[in-house]
JSON list of C-alpha atoms and ligand atoms in Angstrom, two decimals:
[
{"chain": "L", "resi": 18, "resn": "MET", "atom": "CA", "xyz": [116.09, 158.30, 93.13]},
{"chain": "L", "resi": 19, "resn": "LYS", "atom": "CA", "xyz": [113.61, 160.96, 92.19]},
{"chain": "L", "resi": 20, "resn": "HIS", "atom": "CA", "xyz": [110.73, 161.91, 94.49]},
{"chain": "L", "resi": 21, "resn": "THR", "atom": "CA", "xyz": [107.68, 162.32, 92.47]},
{"chain": "L", "resi": 22, "resn": "MET", "atom": "CA", "xyz": [104.57, 163.81, 93.99]},
{"chain": "L", "resi": 23, "resn": "PRO", "atom": "CA", "xyz": [101.70, 161.94, 95.87]},
{"chain": "L", "resi": 24, "resn": "GLU", "atom": "CA", "xyz": [98.76, 161.24, 93.30]},
{"chain": "L", "resi": 25, "resn": "LEU", "atom": "CA", "xyz": [95.39, 162.92, 95.10]},
{"chain": "L", "resi": 26, "resn": "PRO", "atom": "CA", "xyz": [93.02, 159.28, 95.94]},
{"chain": "L", "resi": 27, "resn": "TYR", "atom": "CA", "xyz": [89.89, 161.89, 94.26]},
{"chain": "L", "resi": 28, "resn": "ALA", "atom": "CA", "xyz": [88.60, 165.45, 92.37]},
{"chain": "L", "resi": 29, "resn": "PRO", "atom": "CA", "xyz": [91.04, 168.61, 93.54]},
{"chain": "L", "resi": 30, "resn": "GLU", "atom": "CA", "xyz": [87.48, 169.54, 93.99]},
{"chain": "L", "resi": 31, "resn": "ALA", "atom": "CA", "xyz": [86.13, 167.16, 95.06]},
{"chain": "L", "resi": 32, "resn": "LEU", "atom": "CA", "xyz": [86.87, 167.33, 99.06]},
{"chain": "L", "resi": 33, "resn": "ALA", "atom": "CA", "xyz": [85.13, 171.87, 98.85]},
{"chain": "L", "resi": 34, "resn": "PRO", "atom": "CA", "xyz": [82.98, 173.10, 100.99]},
{"chain": "L", "resi": 35, "resn": "LYS", "atom": "CA", "xyz": [84.81, 171.27, 103.91]},
{"chain": "L", "resi": 36, "resn": "MET", "atom": "CA", "xyz": [88.43, 172.05, 101.78]},
{"chain": "L", "resi": 37, "resn": "SER", "atom": "CA", "xyz": [88.15, 174.00, 99.20]},
{"chain": "L", "resi": 38, "resn": "ARG", "atom": "CA", "xyz": [89.86, 173.49, 95.66]},
{"chain": "L", "resi": 39, "resn": "GLU", "atom": "CA", "xyz": [91.67, 176.47, 95.53]},
{"chain": "L", "resi": 40, "resn": "THR", "atom": "CA", "xyz": [93.38, 175.32, 99.08]},
{"chain": "L", "resi": 41, "resn": "LEU", "atom": "CA", "xyz": [93.87, 172.04, 97.58]},
{"chain": "L", "resi": 42, "resn": "ASP", "atom": "CA", "xyz": [95.71, 173.78, 94.55]},
{"chain": "L", "resi": 43, "resn": "TYR", "atom": "CA", "xyz": [98.13, 176.07, 96.89]},
{"chain": "L", "resi": 44, "resn": "HIS", "atom": "CA", "xyz": [98.38, 174.05, 99.13]},
{"chain": "L", "resi": 45, "resn": "TYR", "atom": "CA", "xyz": [99.02, 169.85, 97.53]},
{"chain": "L", "resi": 46, "resn": "GLY", "atom": "CA", "xyz": [99.85, 171.95, 94.18]},
{"chain": "L", "resi": 47, "resn": "LYS", "atom": "CA", "xyz": [102.30, 174.24, 95.14]},
{"chain": "L", "resi": 48, "resn": "HIS", "atom": "CA", "xyz": [103.71, 173.26, 99.41]},
{"chain": "L", "resi": 49, "resn": "LEU", "atom": "CA", "xyz": [103.70, 169.99, 97.96]},
{"chain": "L", "resi": 50, "resn": "GLN", "atom": "CA", "xyz": [105.43, 171.23, 95.16]},
{"chain": "L", "resi": 51, "resn": "THR", "atom": "CA", "xyz": [108.23, 172.89, 96.62]},
{"chain": "L", "resi": 52, "resn": "TYR", "atom": "CA", "xyz": [108.85, 170.55, 98.95]},
{"chain": "L", "resi": 53, "resn": "VAL", "atom": "CA", "xyz": [109.33, 167.54, 96.83]},
{"chain": "L", "resi": 54, "resn": "ASP", "atom": "CA", "xyz": [110.68, 170.16, 94.28]},
{"chain": "L", "resi": 55, "resn": "ASN", "atom": "CA", "xyz": [113.70, 170.77, 97.17]},
{"chain": "L", "resi": 56, "resn": "LEU", "atom": "CA", "xyz": [114.22, 167.46, 98.80]},
{"chain": "L", "resi": 57, "resn": "ASN", "atom": "CA", "xyz": [115.40, 166.49, 94.75]},
{"chain": "L", "resi": 58, "resn": "ARG", "atom": "CA", "xyz": [117.37, 169.52, 95.03]},
{"chain": "L", "resi": 59, "resn": "LEU", "atom": "CA", "xyz": [119.23, 169.32, 97.42]},
{"chain": "L", "resi": 60, "resn": "ILE", "atom": "CA", "xyz": [120.63, 164.57, 98.27]},
{"chain": "L", "resi": 61, "resn": "PRO", "atom": "CA", "xyz": [122.09, 164.16, 94.84]},
{"chain": "L", "resi": 62, "resn": "GLY", "atom": "CA", "xyz": [125.84, 163.41, 95.85]},
{"chain": "L", "resi": 63, "resn": "THR", "atom": "CA", "xyz": [124.83, 163.05, 99.57]},
{"chain": "L", "resi": 64, "resn": "PRO", "atom": "CA", "xyz": [124.59, 159.85, 101.15]},
{"chain": "L", "resi": 65, "resn": "TYR", "atom": "CA", "xyz": [120.67, 160.20, 101.61]},
{"chain": "L", "resi": 66, "resn": "GLU", "atom": "CA", "xyz": [120.65, 159.94, 96.70]},
{"chain": "L", "resi": 67, "resn": "GLU", "atom": "CA", "xyz": [119.34, 156.61, 96.93]},
{"chain": "L", "resi": 68, "resn": "MET", "atom": "CA", "xyz": [117.18, 155.98, 99.82]},
{"chain": "L", "resi": 69, "resn": "PRO", "atom": "CA", "xyz": [113.02, 155.79, 100.36]},
{"chain": "L", "resi": 70, "resn": "LEU", "atom": "CA", "xyz": [111.58, 158.37, 102.09]},
{"chain": "L", "resi": 71, "resn": "ASP", "atom": "CA", "xyz": [110.99, 157.35, 104.80]},
{"chain": "L", "resi": 72, "resn": "GLU", "atom": "CA", "xyz": [114.84, 156.23, 106.35]},
{"chain": "L", "resi": 73, "resn": "ILE", "atom": "CA", "xyz": [116.01, 160.23, 105.14]},
{"chain": "L", "resi": 74, "resn": "VAL", "atom": "CA", "xyz": [113.28, 161.16, 107.38]},
{"chain": "L", "resi": 75, "resn": "ARG", "atom": "CA", "xyz": [114.66, 159.09, 110.05]},
{"chain": "L", "resi": 76, "resn": "ARG", "atom": "CA", "xyz": [118.26, 159.25, 109.53]},
{"chain": "L", "resi": 77, "resn": "THR", "atom": "CA", "xyz": [118.61, 162.87, 109.17]},
{"chain": "L", "resi": 78, "resn": "ASP", "atom": "CA", "xyz": [117.36, 166.53, 110.23]},
{"chain": "L", "resi": 79, "resn": "GLY", "atom": "CA", "xyz": [118.85, 170.15, 109.43]},
{"chain": "L", "resi": 80, "resn": "ALA", "atom": "CA", "xyz": [117.10, 171.23, 105.85]},
{"chain": "L", "resi": 81, "resn": "ILE", "atom": "CA", "xyz": [117.05, 167.55, 104.00]},
{"chain": "L", "resi": 82, "resn": "PHE", "atom": "CA", "xyz": [115.18, 166.96, 106.65]},
{"chain": "L", "resi": 83, "resn": "ASN", "atom": "CA", "xyz": [112.72, 170.01, 107.17]},
{"chain": "L", "resi": 84, "resn": "ASN", "atom": "CA", "xyz": [111.68, 168.50, 103.16]},
{"chain": "L", "resi": 85, "resn": "ALA", "atom": "CA", "xyz": [112.11, 164.94, 103.43]},
{"chain": "L", "resi": 86, "resn": "ALA", "atom": "CA", "xyz": [109.79, 165.59, 106.10]},
{"chain": "L", "resi": 87, "resn": "GLN", "atom": "CA", "xyz": [107.43, 167.34, 104.97]},
{"chain": "L", "resi": 88, "resn": "THR", "atom": "CA", "xyz": [106.89, 165.94, 101.63]},
{"chain": "L", "resi": 89, "resn": "TRP", "atom": "CA", "xyz": [105.77, 162.49, 103.87]},
{"chain": "L", "resi": 90, "resn": "ASN", "atom": "CA", "xyz": [104.37, 163.94, 106.35]},
{"chain": "L", "resi": 91, "resn": "HIS", "atom": "CA", "xyz": [101.82, 165.94, 103.29]},
{"chain": "L", "resi": 92, "resn": "THR", "atom": "CA", "xyz": [101.45, 162.46, 101.19]},
{"chain": "L", "resi": 93, "resn": "PHE", "atom": "CA", "xyz": [100.51, 160.39, 104.52]},
{"chain": "L", "resi": 94, "resn": "PHE", "atom": "CA", "xyz": [98.04, 163.71, 104.86]},
{"chain": "L", "resi": 95, "resn": "PHE", "atom": "CA", "xyz": [96.37, 164.19, 101.58]},
{"chain": "L", "resi": 96, "resn": "ARG", "atom": "CA", "xyz": [96.50, 160.11, 101.07]},
{"chain": "L", "resi": 97, "resn": "MET", "atom": "CA", "xyz": [93.57, 160.26, 104.46]},
{"chain": "L", "resi": 98, "resn": "LEU", "atom": "CA", "xyz": [91.58, 162.29, 103.29]},
{"chain": "L", "resi": 99, "resn": "THR", "atom": "CA", "xyz": [88.41, 161.55, 101.14]},
{"chain": "L", "resi": 100, "resn": "PRO", "atom": "CA", "xyz": [85.29, 162.31, 100.03]},
{"chain": "L", "resi": 101, "resn": "SER", "atom": "CA", "xyz": [82.50, 159.64, 101.43]},
{"chain": "L", "resi": 102, "resn": "GLN", "atom": "CA", "xyz": [83.47, 159.51, 104.34]},
{"chain": "L", "resi": 103, "resn": "CYS", "atom": "CA", "xyz": [82.77, 155.59, 105.49]},
{"chain": "L", "resi": 104, "resn": "ALA", "atom": "CA", "xyz": [81.85, 154.56, 109.25]},
{"chain": "L", "resi": 105, "resn": "MET", "atom": "CA", "xyz": [84.69, 153.53, 111.69]},
{"chain": "L", "resi": 106, "resn": "PRO", "atom": "CA", "xyz": [85.13, 149.82, 111.42]},
{"chain": "L", "resi": 107, "resn": "GLU", "atom": "CA", "xyz": [84.38, 148.30, 114.72]},
{"chain": "L", "resi": 108, "resn": "LYS", "atom": "CA", "xyz": [88.15, 147.01, 115.36]},
{"chain": "L", "resi": 109, "resn": "LEU", "atom": "CA", "xyz": [89.56, 151.05, 115.26]},
{"chain": "L", "resi": 110, "resn": "ALA", "atom": "CA", "xyz": [86.36, 151.57, 117.70]},
{"chain": "L", "resi": 111, "resn": "GLU", "atom": "CA", "xyz": [87.22, 149.09, 119.97]},
{"chain": "L", "resi": 112, "resn": "LYS", "atom": "CA", "xyz": [90.59, 149.51, 119.23]},
{"chain": "L", "resi": 113, "resn": "LEU", "atom": "CA", "xyz": [90.66, 153.65, 120.50]},
{"chain": "L", "resi": 114, "resn": "SER", "atom": "CA", "xyz": [88.23, 153.57, 123.52]},
{"chain": "L", "resi": 115, "resn": "ALA", "atom": "CA", "xyz": [90.65, 150.58, 124.65]},
{"chain": "L", "resi": 116, "resn": "ALA", "atom": "CA", "xyz": [93.84, 153.12, 124.40]},
{"chain": "L", "resi": 117, "resn": "PHE", "atom": "CA", "xyz": [91.15, 156.84, 125.20]},
{"chain": "L", "resi": 118, "resn": "GLY", "atom": "CA", "xyz": [88.42, 155.93, 127.11]},
{"chain": "L", "resi": 119, "resn": "SER", "atom": "CA", "xyz": [85.72, 156.34, 124.51]},
{"chain": "L", "resi": 120, "resn": "VAL", "atom": "CA", "xyz": [85.77, 157.43, 120.96]},
{"chain": "L", "resi": 121, "resn": "GLU", "atom": "CA", "xyz": [83.96, 160.77, 121.52]},
{"chain": "L", "resi": 122, "resn": "ALA", "atom": "CA", "xyz": [87.57, 161.27, 124.00]},
{"chain": "L", "resi": 123, "resn": "PHE", "atom": "CA", "xyz": [89.33, 160.14, 121.50]},
{"chain": "L", "resi": 124, "resn": "LYS", "atom": "CA", "xyz": [87.95, 163.47, 119.18]},
{"chain": "L", "resi": 125, "resn": "ASP", "atom": "CA", "xyz": [88.47, 165.53, 122.03]},
{"chain": "L", "resi": 126, "resn": "GLN", "atom": "CA", "xyz": [91.90, 164.27, 122.38]},
{"chain": "L", "resi": 127, "resn": "PHE", "atom": "CA", "xyz": [93.46, 164.87, 119.25]},
{"chain": "L", "resi": 128, "resn": "THR", "atom": "CA", "xyz": [90.93, 168.31, 119.57]},
{"chain": "L", "resi": 129, "resn": "LYS", "atom": "CA", "xyz": [92.99, 170.04, 121.66]},
{"chain": "L", "resi": 130, "resn": "ALA", "atom": "CA", "xyz": [96.73, 169.83, 120.91]},
{"chain": "L", "resi": 131, "resn": "ALA", "atom": "CA", "xyz": [95.78, 170.60, 116.57]},
{"chain": "L", "resi": 132, "resn": "VAL", "atom": "CA", "xyz": [94.34, 173.29, 117.92]},
{"chain": "L", "resi": 133, "resn": "GLY", "atom": "CA", "xyz": [96.63, 173.37, 120.27]},
{"chain": "L", "resi": 134, "resn": "LEU", "atom": "CA", "xyz": [99.94, 174.03, 119.11]},
{"chain": "L", "resi": 135, "resn": "PHE", "atom": "CA", "xyz": [102.10, 176.59, 119.36]},
{"chain": "L", "resi": 136, "resn": "GLY", "atom": "CA", "xyz": [102.90, 177.91, 115.92]},
{"chain": "L", "resi": 137, "resn": "SER", "atom": "CA", "xyz": [103.28, 175.34, 112.81]},
{"chain": "L", "resi": 138, "resn": "GLY", "atom": "CA", "xyz": [103.42, 171.47, 112.92]},
{"chain": "L", "resi": 139, "resn": "TRP", "atom": "CA", "xyz": [101.51, 168.23, 113.10]},
{"chain": "L", "resi": 140, "resn": "VAL", "atom": "CA", "xyz": [99.93, 166.20, 115.79]},
{"chain": "L", "resi": 141, "resn": "TRP", "atom": "CA", "xyz": [99.52, 162.68, 114.49]},
{"chain": "L", "resi": 142, "resn": "LEU", "atom": "CA", "xyz": [97.96, 159.32, 116.99]},
{"chain": "L", "resi": 143, "resn": "ALA", "atom": "CA", "xyz": [101.63, 156.98, 116.10]},
{"chain": "L", "resi": 144, "resn": "ALA", "atom": "CA", "xyz": [101.41, 153.70, 117.65]},
{"chain": "L", "resi": 145, "resn": "ASP", "atom": "CA", "xyz": [104.50, 152.10, 118.95]},
{"chain": "L", "resi": 146, "resn": "ARG", "atom": "CA", "xyz": [105.71, 147.56, 118.86]},
{"chain": "L", "resi": 147, "resn": "GLU", "atom": "CA", "xyz": [102.44, 147.08, 120.80]},
{"chain": "L", "resi": 148, "resn": "GLY", "atom": "CA", "xyz": [100.66, 148.72, 118.91]},
{"chain": "L", "resi": 149, "resn": "LYS", "atom": "CA", "xyz": [99.75, 151.30, 122.54]},
{"chain": "L", "resi": 150, "resn": "LEU", "atom": "CA", "xyz": [98.74, 153.98, 121.17]},
{"chain": "L", "resi": 151, "resn": "SER", "atom": "CA", "xyz": [99.30, 157.27, 121.34]},
{"chain": "L", "resi": 152, "resn": "ILE", "atom": "CA", "xyz": [98.62, 161.44, 120.47]},
{"chain": "L", "resi": 153, "resn": "VAL", "atom": "CA", "xyz": [101.71, 162.84, 119.55]},
{"chain": "L", "resi": 154, "resn": "ALA", "atom": "CA", "xyz": [102.03, 166.68, 118.19]},
{"chain": "L", "resi": 155, "resn": "LYS", "atom": "CA", "xyz": [105.15, 167.63, 116.48]},
{"chain": "L", "resi": 156, "resn": "THR", "atom": "CA", "xyz": [106.38, 171.39, 115.80]},
{"chain": "L", "resi": 157, "resn": "ASN", "atom": "CA", "xyz": [107.28, 172.45, 111.92]},
{"chain": "L", "resi": 158, "resn": "ALA", "atom": "CA", "xyz": [107.96, 169.03, 110.00]},
{"chain": "L", "resi": 159, "resn": "GLY", "atom": "CA", "xyz": [107.94, 166.82, 112.80]},
{"chain": "L", "resi": 160, "resn": "ASN", "atom": "CA", "xyz": [107.04, 163.44, 112.37]},
{"chain": "L", "resi": 161, "resn": "PRO", "atom": "CA", "xyz": [106.52, 159.94, 114.80]},
{"chain": "L", "resi": 162, "resn": "MET", "atom": "CA", "xyz": [109.35, 157.94, 112.74]},
{"chain": "L", "resi": 163, "resn": "THR", "atom": "CA", "xyz": [112.77, 160.01, 114.94]},
{"chain": "L", "resi": 164, "resn": "ASP", "atom": "CA", "xyz": [111.27, 158.55, 118.05]},
{"chain": "L", "resi": 165, "resn": "GLY", "atom": "CA", "xyz": [110.44, 155.82, 117.12]},
{"chain": "L", "resi": 166, "resn": "LEU", "atom": "CA", "xyz": [106.68, 155.14, 116.05]},
{"chain": "L", "resi": 167, "resn": "ARG", "atom": "CA", "xyz": [103.82, 154.22, 112.97]},
{"chain": "L", "resi": 168, "resn": "PRO", "atom": "CA", "xyz": [101.67, 157.29, 111.73]},
{"chain": "L", "resi": 169, "resn": "LEU", "atom": "CA", "xyz": [98.53, 156.13, 111.69]},
{"chain": "L", "resi": 170, "resn": "LEU", "atom": "CA", "xyz": [96.33, 159.32, 111.38]},
{"chain": "L", "resi": 171, "resn": "THR", "atom": "CA", "xyz": [98.20, 162.88, 111.71]},
{"chain": "L", "resi": 172, "resn": "VAL", "atom": "CA", "xyz": [96.44, 166.99, 110.74]},
{"chain": "L", "resi": 173, "resn": "ASP", "atom": "CA", "xyz": [98.37, 169.13, 109.20]},
{"chain": "L", "resi": 174, "resn": "VAL", "atom": "CA", "xyz": [98.02, 172.50, 110.85]},
{"chain": "L", "resi": 175, "resn": "TRP", "atom": "CA", "xyz": [100.80, 175.10, 109.87]},
{"chain": "L", "resi": 176, "resn": "GLU", "atom": "CA", "xyz": [98.42, 178.25, 108.40]},
{"chain": "L", "resi": 177, "resn": "HIS", "atom": "CA", "xyz": [98.96, 177.25, 104.93]},
{"chain": "L", "resi": 178, "resn": "ALA", "atom": "CA", "xyz": [96.91, 174.30, 105.45]},
{"chain": "L", "resi": 179, "resn": "TYR", "atom": "CA", "xyz": [93.07, 175.77, 106.46]},
{"chain": "L", "resi": 180, "resn": "TYR", "atom": "CA", "xyz": [93.66, 179.84, 105.48]},
{"chain": "L", "resi": 181, "resn": "ILE", "atom": "CA", "xyz": [92.61, 179.87, 102.30]},
{"chain": "L", "resi": 182, "resn": "ASP", "atom": "CA", "xyz": [89.40, 178.93, 104.05]},
{"chain": "L", "resi": 183, "resn": "TYR", "atom": "CA", "xyz": [88.89, 179.10, 107.49]},
{"chain": "L", "resi": 184, "resn": "ARG", "atom": "CA", "xyz": [91.52, 182.07, 108.04]},
{"chain": "L", "resi": 185, "resn": "ASN", "atom": "CA", "xyz": [92.63, 182.57, 111.48]},
{"chain": "L", "resi": 186, "resn": "ARG", "atom": "CA", "xyz": [89.78, 179.50, 112.28]},
{"chain": "L", "resi": 187, "resn": "ARG", "atom": "CA", "xyz": [92.41, 176.50, 112.79]},
{"chain": "L", "resi": 188, "resn": "ALA", "atom": "CA", "xyz": [88.69, 174.86, 115.27]},
{"chain": "L", "resi": 189, "resn": "ASP", "atom": "CA", "xyz": [86.52, 175.71, 112.60]},
{"chain": "L", "resi": 190, "resn": "PHE", "atom": "CA", "xyz": [89.11, 173.69, 110.35]},
{"chain": "L", "resi": 191, "resn": "VAL", "atom": "CA", "xyz": [89.56, 170.69, 112.71]},
{"chain": "L", "resi": 192, "resn": "ALA", "atom": "CA", "xyz": [86.60, 170.00, 112.75]},
{"chain": "L", "resi": 193, "resn": "ALA", "atom": "CA", "xyz": [85.40, 170.14, 108.98]},
{"chain": "L", "resi": 194, "resn": "TRP", "atom": "CA", "xyz": [88.88, 167.71, 108.61]},
{"chain": "L", "resi": 195, "resn": "TRP", "atom": "CA", "xyz": [87.65, 164.77, 111.60]},
{"chain": "L", "resi": 196, "resn": "ASN", "atom": "CA", "xyz": [84.92, 164.66, 108.59]},
{"chain": "L", "resi": 197, "resn": "LEU", "atom": "CA", "xyz": [87.52, 163.79, 105.80]},
{"chain": "L", "resi": 198, "resn": "VAL", "atom": "CA", "xyz": [89.52, 160.93, 108.14]},
{"chain": "L", "resi": 199, "resn": "ASP", "atom": "CA", "xyz": [89.08, 158.03, 105.68]},
{"chain": "L", "resi": 200, "resn": "TRP", "atom": "CA", "xyz": [88.44, 155.67, 108.77]},
{"chain": "L", "resi": 201, "resn": "GLN", "atom": "CA", "xyz": [89.05, 152.88, 105.99]},
{"chain": "L", "resi": 202, "resn": "LYS", "atom": "CA", "xyz": [92.95, 153.60, 105.99]},
{"chain": "L", "resi": 203, "resn": "VAL", "atom": "CA", "xyz": [93.73, 154.30, 109.90]},
{"chain": "L", "resi": 204, "resn": "ALA", "atom": "CA", "xyz": [91.95, 150.60, 111.00]},
{"chain": "L", "resi": 205, "resn": "ASP", "atom": "CA", "xyz": [93.93, 149.47, 107.74]},
{"chain": "L", "resi": 206, "resn": "ARG", "atom": "CA", "xyz": [97.46, 151.08, 109.37]},
{"chain": "L", "resi": 207, "resn": "ALA", "atom": "CA", "xyz": [96.24, 151.24, 112.73]},
{"chain": "L", "resi": 208, "resn": "ILE", "atom": "CA", "xyz": [95.03, 146.99, 113.36]},
{"chain": "L", "resi": 209, "resn": "PRO", "atom": "CA", "xyz": [97.76, 145.50, 110.38]},
{"chain": "L", "resi": 210, "resn": "ARG", "atom": "CA", "xyz": [96.46, 142.47, 108.46]},
{"chain": "L", "resi": 211, "resn": "ARG", "atom": "CA", "xyz": [98.37, 139.21, 108.50]},
{"chain": "L", "resi": 212, "resn": "TYR", "atom": "CA", "xyz": [98.92, 137.95, 103.99]},
{"chain": "L", "resi": 213, "resn": "LYS", "atom": "CA", "xyz": [99.24, 135.20, 102.52]},
{"chain": "L", "resi": 214, "resn": "CYS", "atom": "CA", "xyz": [101.51, 134.01, 99.45]},
{"chain": "L", "resi": 215, "resn": "THR", "atom": "CA", "xyz": [100.09, 132.12, 97.13]},
{"chain": "L", "resi": 216, "resn": "ALA", "atom": "CA", "xyz": [103.13, 130.08, 95.36]},
{"chain": "L", "resi": 217, "resn": "CYS", "atom": "CA", "xyz": [103.38, 128.47, 99.24]},
{"chain": "L", "resi": 218, "resn": "ASP", "atom": "CA", "xyz": [100.08, 129.24, 101.73]},
{"chain": "L", "resi": 219, "resn": "TYR", "atom": "CA", "xyz": [102.83, 130.84, 103.86]},
{"chain": "L", "resi": 220, "resn": "VAL", "atom": "CA", "xyz": [100.70, 133.23, 106.17]},
{"chain": "L", "resi": 221, "resn": "TYR", "atom": "CA", "xyz": [102.75, 136.17, 107.21]},
{"chain": "L", "resi": 222, "resn": "ASP", "atom": "CA", "xyz": [102.06, 137.67, 110.98]},
{"chain": "L", "resi": 223, "resn": "PRO", "atom": "CA", "xyz": [102.07, 141.28, 111.68]},
{"chain": "L", "resi": 224, "resn": "ALA", "atom": "CA", "xyz": [103.10, 139.88, 115.89]},
{"chain": "L", "resi": 225, "resn": "LYS", "atom": "CA", "xyz": [105.33, 137.97, 114.96]},
{"chain": "L", "resi": 226, "resn": "GLY", "atom": "CA", "xyz": [107.19, 138.75, 111.52]},
{"chain": "L", "resi": 227, "resn": "ASP", "atom": "CA", "xyz": [110.19, 137.32, 110.87]},
{"chain": "L", "resi": 228, "resn": "PRO", "atom": "CA", "xyz": [112.84, 137.70, 112.11]},
{"chain": "L", "resi": 229, "resn": "GLU", "atom": "CA", "xyz": [114.90, 134.83, 110.00]},
{"chain": "L", "resi": 230, "resn": "THR", "atom": "CA", "xyz": [114.96, 137.97, 106.99]},
{"chain": "L", "resi": 231, "resn": "GLY", "atom": "CA", "xyz": [115.05, 140.84, 109.17]},
{"chain": "L", "resi": 232, "resn": "ILE", "atom": "CA", "xyz": [111.71, 141.38, 109.80]},
{"chain": "L", "resi": 233, "resn": "ALA", "atom": "CA", "xyz": [111.00, 142.73, 113.09]},
{"chain": "L", "resi": 234, "resn": "PRO", "atom": "CA", "xyz": [107.75, 142.06, 114.91]},
{"chain": "L", "resi": 235, "resn": "GLY", "atom": "CA", "xyz": [105.09, 144.72, 114.98]},
{"chain": "L", "resi": 236, "resn": "THR", "atom": "CA", "xyz": [105.69, 145.55, 110.81]},
{"chain": "L", "resi": 237, "resn": "PRO", "atom": "CA", "xyz": [102.82, 145.55, 108.97]},
{"chain": "L", "resi": 238, "resn": "PHE", "atom": "CA", "xyz": [102.77, 143.89, 105.21]},
{"chain": "L", "resi": 239, "resn": "GLU", "atom": "CA", "xyz": [102.80, 147.21, 103.66]},
{"chain": "L", "resi": 240, "resn": "GLU", "atom": "CA", "xyz": [105.30, 148.55, 105.43]},
{"chain": "L", "resi": 241, "resn": "ILE", "atom": "CA", "xyz": [108.32, 145.74, 104.62]},
{"chain": "L", "resi": 242, "resn": "PRO", "atom": "CA", "xyz": [110.35, 146.45, 101.89]},
{"chain": "L", "resi": 243, "resn": "ASP", "atom": "CA", "xyz": [109.44, 145.06, 98.68]},
{"chain": "L", "resi": 244, "resn": "ASP", "atom": "CA", "xyz": [112.33, 143.64, 97.50]},
{"chain": "L", "resi": 245, "resn": "TRP", "atom": "CA", "xyz": [110.93, 141.17, 100.32]},
{"chain": "L", "resi": 246, "resn": "THR", "atom": "CA", "xyz": [110.36, 137.13, 99.58]},
{"chain": "L", "resi": 247, "resn": "CYS", "atom": "CA", "xyz": [108.93, 134.60, 100.57]},
{"chain": "L", "resi": 248, "resn": "PRO", "atom": "CA", "xyz": [110.91, 132.37, 103.35]},
{"chain": "L", "resi": 249, "resn": "ILE", "atom": "CA", "xyz": [109.15, 129.73, 102.08]},
{"chain": "L", "resi": 250, "resn": "CYS", "atom": "CA", "xyz": [109.17, 130.08, 98.39]},
{"chain": "L", "resi": 251, "resn": "GLY", "atom": "CA", "xyz": [111.45, 132.77, 96.91]},
{"chain": "L", "resi": 252, "resn": "LEU", "atom": "CA", "xyz": [108.11, 134.89, 95.38]},
{"chain": "L", "resi": 253, "resn": "TYR", "atom": "CA", "xyz": [107.84, 138.71, 95.87]},
{"chain": "L", "resi": 254, "resn": "LYS", "atom": "CA", "xyz": [105.05, 140.37, 97.62]},
{"chain": "L", "resi": 255, "resn": "GLU", "atom": "CA", "xyz": [102.76, 141.28, 94.88]},
{"chain": "L", "resi": 256, "resn": "ALA", "atom": "CA", "xyz": [102.48, 137.43, 95.22]},
{"chain": "L", "resi": 257, "resn": "PHE", "atom": "CA", "xyz": [100.27, 137.74, 98.89]},
{"chain": "L", "resi": 258, "resn": "ARG", "atom": "CA", "xyz": [97.39, 138.09, 99.56]},
{"chain": "L", "resi": 259, "resn": "ARG", "atom": "CA", "xyz": [94.82, 138.91, 102.55]},
{"chain": "L", "resi": 260, "resn": "VAL", "atom": "CA", "xyz": [94.00, 136.72, 104.96]},
{"chain": "L", "resi": 261, "resn": "GLU", "atom": "CA", "xyz": [90.16, 137.82, 105.06]},
{"chain": "L", "resi": 262, "resn": "GLU", "atom": "CA", "xyz": [89.68, 137.72, 108.93]},
{"chain": "X", "resi": 308, "resn": "MN", "atom": "MN1", "xyz": [101.35, 172.23, 105.32]}
]
């Protein structure tokens, strides 16, 4: 399987001045492109050639892990940014407050972890199978999926993420990055939604999963494999619609 560059949900100049066009040109256009190219060069002829990217991240180490995880991490990072930030959805604010005391306390702890991480790496908000939230700091290409956790949000604290715009001032970069986070996307991942089959009215509840078809409790609908079909009528995932609550 050939891995490809993710499309950005904004124009490359849209995040300026918090994140400049030049940073996007280098960080997305050159650094991420190199990880994608390296991964595509490394996997032919290995057991990972046809494996989905997240499986490669969970199963490998060494050069394949480094390039696969950097591809996954950057794709996730860039797609969680927005030039038009909305207010944090109420349910997400409640969940963060329950876990960390308040939204401000969450942001303080996350910022401390991001500014304090020694060397290159990533800081994550992640959830376990029961939905319990934690802040996880990982060096180099680290990703909490290797600990069985589900990523909800990340910031890249490699120098290449901020040196063009902020030179050595990582704290200034992290402070600006908070204003680019797409809270709706974080909420969509943090609060898994129910989905209904439009043909037979079967409702997929992420809390229950669907163990009979191999989907573990706690699996968000978005993360069910694309070849999964409705356990009642056999229609594909595209036939499902989100249940509005
Ligand atoms: Mn990076």
